CSV table of C-alpha atoms in Angstrom, one decimal:
chain,number,residue,atom,x,y,z
A,5,UNK,CA,53.4,-59.8,46.3
A,6,UNK,CA,50.3,-61.0,47.6
A,7,UNK,CA,48.1,-57.6,46.7
A,8,UNK,CA,44.1,-57.1,46.1
A,9,UNK,CA,44.7,-56.5,42.6
A,10,UNK,CA,46.1,-59.9,41.5
A,11,UNK,CA,43.3,-62.2,42.8
A,12,UNK,CA,42.3,-64.1,40.0
A,13,UNK,CA,38.4,-64.2,40.0
A,14,UNK,CA,37.6,-63.2,36.8
A,15,UNK,CA,35.3,-65.9,36.0
A,16,UNK,CA,32.7,-64.9,39.4
A,17,UNK,CA,29.9,-62.1,38.9
A,18,UNK,CA,30.2,-58.9,40.6
A,19,UNK,CA,27.3,-58.8,42.8
A,20,UNK,CA,26.1,-55.3,41.5
A,21,UNK,CA,25.7,-55.8,38.4
A,22,UNK,CA,25.0,-52.6,35.6
A,23,UNK,CA,21.5,-53.6,35.2
A,24,UNK,CA,20.3,-53.4,38.5
A,25,UNK,CA,21.6,-49.6,38.9
A,26,UNK,CA,20.7,-48.2,35.4
A,27,UNK,CA,16.9,-48.3,34.1
A,28,UNK,CA,15.7,-49.7,30.2
A,29,UNK,CA,16.0,-46.2,27.8
A,30,UNK,CA,15.4,-46.1,23.9
A,31,UNK,CA,19.5,-45.8,23.6
A,32,UNK,CA,21.1,-45.3,20.3
A,33,UNK,CA,23.7,-48.1,19.3
A,34,UNK,CA,26.6,-45.5,19.6
A,35,UNK,CA,28.6,-43.0,21.8
A,36,UNK,CA,30.9,-40.7,22.3
A,37,UNK,CA,32.9,-40.3,25.7
A,38,UNK,CA,33.6,-36.9,25.7
A,39,UNK,CA,35.7,-35.1,28.3
A,40,UNK,CA,35.9,-31.8,27.1
A,41,UNK,CA,32.6,-29.8,29.8
A,42,UNK,CA,31.8,-26.9,27.2
A,43,UNK,CA,31.3,-29.4,24.2
A,44,UNK,CA,29.1,-31.7,26.4
A,45,UNK,CA,27.0,-28.3,27.8
A,46,UNK,CA,27.2,-27.5,23.5
A,47,UNK,CA,25.5,-30.4,22.1
A,48,UNK,CA,23.3,-30.4,25.1
A,49,UNK,CA,21.4,-27.5,24.2
A,50,UNK,CA,19.9,-28.9,21.4
A,51,UNK,CA,20.0,-32.3,22.4
A,52,UNK,CA,17.0,-34.1,24.2
A,53,UNK,CA,18.3,-36.2,27.5
A,54,UNK,CA,17.6,-39.3,27.4
A,55,UNK,CA,19.0,-40.9,30.9
A,56,UNK,CA,20.9,-39.5,33.9
A,57,UNK,CA,23.8,-40.9,35.6
A,58,UNK,CA,24.6,-40.8,39.6
A,59,UNK,CA,27.1,-40.4,41.2
A,60,UNK,CA,28.3,-38.7,44.4
A,61,UNK,CA,29.0,-36.1,42.5
A,62,UNK,CA,25.5,-35.7,40.6
A,63,UNK,CA,23.8,-36.5,38.2
A,64,UNK,CA,25.3,-36.3,34.5
A,65,UNK,CA,23.1,-36.3,31.2
A,66,UNK,CA,23.5,-38.9,28.6
A,67,UNK,CA,21.9,-36.4,26.0
A,68,UNK,CA,20.9,-37.6,22.3
A,69,UNK,CA,21.8,-36.0,19.1
A,70,UNK,CA,22.2,-36.8,15.8
A,71,UNK,CA,25.2,-36.6,13.2
A,72,UNK,CA,24.3,-36.9,9.8
A,73,UNK,CA,20.5,-38.5,10.5
A,74,UNK,CA,21.9,-41.2,12.7
A,75,UNK,CA,21.2,-41.2,16.2
A,76,UNK,CA,24.2,-40.5,18.6
A,77,UNK,CA,24.6,-40.7,22.5
A,78,UNK,CA,26.8,-38.3,24.4
A,79,UNK,CA,28.4,-38.0,28.0
A,80,UNK,CA,30.7,-36.2,30.1
A,81,UNK,CA,32.1,-39.7,31.5
A,82,UNK,CA,34.1,-38.0,34.7
A,83,UNK,CA,37.8,-38.0,35.9
A,84,UNK,CA,39.5,-41.1,36.0
A,85,UNK,CA,39.1,-44.7,35.3
A,86,UNK,CA,36.8,-45.9,38.5
A,87,UNK,CA,34.3,-43.5,37.4
A,88,UNK,CA,34.2,-43.4,34.0
A,89,UNK,CA,33.9,-46.6,33.8
A,90,UNK,CA,31.2,-46.6,35.8
A,91,UNK,CA,29.1,-44.8,33.1
A,92,UNK,CA,30.8,-46.8,30.8
A,93,UNK,CA,29.0,-50.0,32.6
A,94,UNK,CA,25.9,-48.4,32.1
A,95,UNK,CA,26.1,-46.9,28.4
A,96,UNK,CA,26.3,-50.6,28.0
A,97,UNK,CA,23.7,-51.8,29.8
A,98,UNK,CA,21.9,-49.1,28.4
A,99,UNK,CA,22.2,-50.8,24.8
A,100,UNK,CA,25.7,-48.7,23.5
A,101,UNK,CA,27.9,-50.8,21.6
A,102,UNK,CA,29.9,-48.8,19.8
A,103,UNK,CA,31.8,-46.7,21.7
A,104,UNK,CA,34.5,-43.8,21.3
A,105,UNK,CA,36.3,-41.9,23.9
A,106,UNK,CA,37.3,-38.5,23.5
A,107,UNK,CA,39.6,-35.9,25.7
A,108,UNK,CA,43.1,-34.8,26.6
A,109,UNK,CA,46.5,-35.9,27.6
A,110,UNK,CA,49.8,-34.7,28.7
A,111,UNK,CA,52.2,-34.9,26.0
A,112,UNK,CA,55.0,-36.8,27.1
A,113,UNK,CA,57.5,-35.9,23.9
A,114,UNK,CA,58.3,-32.9,22.9
A,115,UNK,CA,57.2,-33.4,19.5
A,116,UNK,CA,53.3,-33.6,20.3
A,117,UNK,CA,52.3,-30.0,19.6
A,118,UNK,CA,49.3,-28.6,22.0
A,119,UNK,CA,46.0,-29.7,20.3
A,120,UNK,CA,47.8,-32.7,17.9
A,121,UNK,CA,45.5,-35.2,17.8
A,122,UNK,CA,46.6,-38.7,18.7
A,123,UNK,CA,44.7,-42.3,18.3
A,124,UNK,CA,45.9,-44.1,21.3
A,125,UNK,CA,46.8,-48.0,19.9
A,126,UNK,CA,47.5,-49.7,23.6
A,127,UNK,CA,48.0,-48.9,27.0
A,128,UNK,CA,50.4,-49.0,30.3
A,129,UNK,CA,47.8,-50.3,32.7
A,130,UNK,CA,49.2,-48.0,35.8
A,131,UNK,CA,45.5,-48.2,37.2
A,132,UNK,CA,43.2,-50.3,39.5
A,133,UNK,CA,40.2,-50.6,37.8
A,134,UNK,CA,41.2,-52.6,34.5
A,135,UNK,CA,42.3,-55.6,36.6
A,136,UNK,CA,38.8,-56.6,37.9
A,137,UNK,CA,38.5,-56.9,34.0
A,138,UNK,CA,41.2,-58.8,32.4
A,139,UNK,CA,44.4,-60.8,33.7
A,140,UNK,CA,47.4,-59.0,35.0
A,141,UNK,CA,49.7,-57.0,32.4
A,142,UNK,CA,51.6,-54.6,32.2
A,143,UNK,CA,50.2,-53.0,28.3
A,144,UNK,CA,47.6,-54.0,27.1
A,145,UNK,CA,46.4,-53.3,23.2
A,146,UNK,CA,43.4,-51.1,21.7
A,147,UNK,CA,40.9,-53.5,19.6
A,148,UNK,CA,42.8,-52.5,16.1
A,149,UNK,CA,39.5,-52.1,14.5
A,150,UNK,CA,38.9,-48.9,16.5
A,151,UNK,CA,42.7,-47.5,15.5
A,152,UNK,CA,41.7,-48.3,11.8
A,153,UNK,CA,38.1,-46.4,12.1
A,154,UNK,CA,40.2,-43.5,14.1
A,155,UNK,CA,42.7,-43.2,11.2
A,156,UNK,CA,40.4,-44.0,8.5
A,157,UNK,CA,38.2,-41.4,9.6
A,158,UNK,CA,41.1,-38.3,10.5
A,159,UNK,CA,42.8,-39.2,7.0
A,160,UNK,CA,39.4,-38.7,4.9
A,161,UNK,CA,39.2,-35.0,7.3
A,162,UNK,CA,42.6,-34.3,6.6
A,163,UNK,CA,44.2,-33.9,10.1
A,164,UNK,CA,47.3,-34.8,11.6
A,165,UNK,CA,48.0,-37.2,13.8
A,166,UNK,CA,50.1,-40.2,15.3
A,167,UNK,CA,49.1,-43.1,16.7
A,168,UNK,CA,51.2,-44.4,19.7
A,169,UNK,CA,50.7,-45.9,23.6
A,170,UNK,CA,49.7,-44.1,25.8
A,171,UNK,CA,50.6,-44.4,29.7
A,172,UNK,CA,47.0,-44.7,32.3
A,173,UNK,CA,47.4,-43.3,35.9
A,174,UNK,CA,45.6,-42.7,38.9
A,175,UNK,CA,47.9,-40.8,40.2
A,176,UNK,CA,47.8,-37.4,38.5
A,177,UNK,CA,50.8,-35.7,41.6
A,178,UNK,CA,53.0,-38.5,41.0
A,179,UNK,CA,53.7,-38.1,37.3
A,180,UNK,CA,57.8,-38.4,38.8
A,181,UNK,CA,60.5,-37.0,36.6
A,182,UNK,CA,61.8,-40.7,36.8
A,183,UNK,CA,58.8,-42.5,36.4
A,184,UNK,CA,57.9,-39.9,33.1
A,185,UNK,CA,61.3,-41.3,31.7
A,186,UNK,CA,60.4,-45.1,32.3
A,187,UNK,CA,57.2,-44.6,30.5
A,188,UNK,CA,58.5,-42.6,27.3
A,189,UNK,CA,60.9,-45.4,26.9
A,190,UNK,CA,58.8,-48.2,26.9
A,191,UNK,CA,57.0,-46.1,23.9
A,192,UNK,CA,54.3,-43.9,25.7
A,193,UNK,CA,53.2,-40.7,23.9
A,194,UNK,CA,51.1,-39.4,26.3
A,195,UNK,CA,49.8,-39.9,29.7
A,196,UNK,CA,45.8,-39.4,30.7
A,197,UNK,CA,43.6,-41.5,33.5
A,198,UNK,CA,41.7,-44.0,31.7
A,199,UNK,CA,42.7,-45.9,28.4
A,200,UNK,CA,43.7,-49.3,30.0
A,201,UNK,CA,40.3,-49.2,32.0
A,202,UNK,CA,38.3,-48.5,28.7
A,203,UNK,CA,40.4,-50.9,26.8
A,204,UNK,CA,39.8,-53.5,29.2
A,205,UNK,CA,36.2,-52.9,30.3
A,206,UNK,CA,35.3,-53.1,26.4
A,207,UNK,CA,37.0,-56.1,25.9
A,208,UNK,CA,35.3,-57.8,28.7
A,209,UNK,CA,31.9,-56.8,27.7
A,210,UNK,CA,32.2,-57.4,23.7
A,211,UNK,CA,31.6,-53.7,22.9
A,212,UNK,CA,33.7,-52.0,19.8
A,213,UNK,CA,35.5,-48.9,21.8
A,214,UNK,CA,38.5,-46.4,20.2
A,215,UNK,CA,39.8,-43.7,22.1
A,216,UNK,CA,40.7,-40.0,20.3
A,217,UNK,CA,42.8,-37.8,22.9
A,218,UNK,CA,43.9,-34.3,22.0
A,219,UNK,CA,47.8,-33.6,22.8
A,220,UNK,CA,47.0,-30.9,25.7
A,221,UNK,CA,49.8,-29.8,28.7
A,222,UNK,CA,52.9,-30.9,28.4
A,223,UNK,CA,55.4,-33.0,30.8
A,224,UNK,CA,58.2,-33.8,28.1
A,225,UNK,CA,59.9,-30.9,29.4
A,226,UNK,CA,61.7,-30.5,32.6
A,227,UNK,CA,59.3,-28.2,34.3
A,228,UNK,CA,55.4,-29.1,33.9
A,229,UNK,CA,53.3,-26.6,31.3
A,230,UNK,CA,49.7,-25.5,30.8
A,231,UNK,CA,49.6,-24.3,27.1
A,232,UNK,CA,46.4,-23.4,28.2
A,233,UNK,CA,45.2,-26.3,26.8
A,234,UNK,CA,41.3,-26.4,27.9
A,235,UNK,CA,41.1,-22.5,26.2
A,236,UNK,CA,41.9,-24.2,22.9
A,237,UNK,CA,38.5,-24.5,22.6
A,238,UNK,CA,38.0,-24.6,18.5
A,239,UNK,CA,40.6,-27.9,18.7
A,240,UNK,CA,38.8,-29.6,21.1
A,241,UNK,CA,35.0,-29.1,19.5
A,242,UNK,CA,36.7,-30.5,16.3
A,243,UNK,CA,38.2,-33.6,17.3
A,244,UNK,CA,34.6,-34.5,19.3
A,245,UNK,CA,33.2,-34.0,16.1
A,246,UNK,CA,35.6,-36.8,14.2
A,247,UNK,CA,34.5,-38.9,17.4
A,248,UNK,CA,31.2,-38.8,16.6
A,249,UNK,CA,32.4,-39.6,13.6
A,250,UNK,CA,34.4,-42.5,14.1
A,251,UNK,CA,32.6,-43.8,15.9
A,252,UNK,CA,29.2,-44.1,13.8
A,253,UNK,CA,31.9,-45.8,11.1
A,254,UNK,CA,32.5,-48.1,14.2
């Protein structure tokens, strides 16, 4: 099919490049993109705001905090690949070179209980953003170095985790049972909305990137289970702290 997503113009520059949008700032080279709003708010309460990123949903602060005496930028990247990638691009343009994303994901397998940690080592590209950064393909592999750093960080902390594939999709309300079953057969453990695009952008821009996910709601059974994952405050904060440590070790 003659789809726009398959047009080959990857060697051309964008008309709007991120350095035309964001101002240069004294930016740490390490950043965490955290999808847990209460965690980002807590960081911001004791941190210095170094930038504000803008979109139609308003302004998004970029906070600078310190972990073990080292500088770290933290922000909430929004929801979904297009907005999250826009913020990722802008962080890179401001100077970030080592980045870890941390957030929740729906489980596709019953053994992933609420709060279990998942290290993303590959993703199914069921979204549109990544195709503007890399040639078409079904699966994208994460940076092995980033995977190794996350594994080492979790091992040292004694935190149980699994390493595996995620299904990245744009359509949260079109995760049909047949599609869930197909993705599970392809080895996907979880489903979320950004991983494959994040990996593609990091590779395109030549920066280090890794992603850590919290097993959240469940699509593993016949009926969807919310499992109260948005109130699992301790697990969410703990995973953020591990992501910050991993980012500094990238």
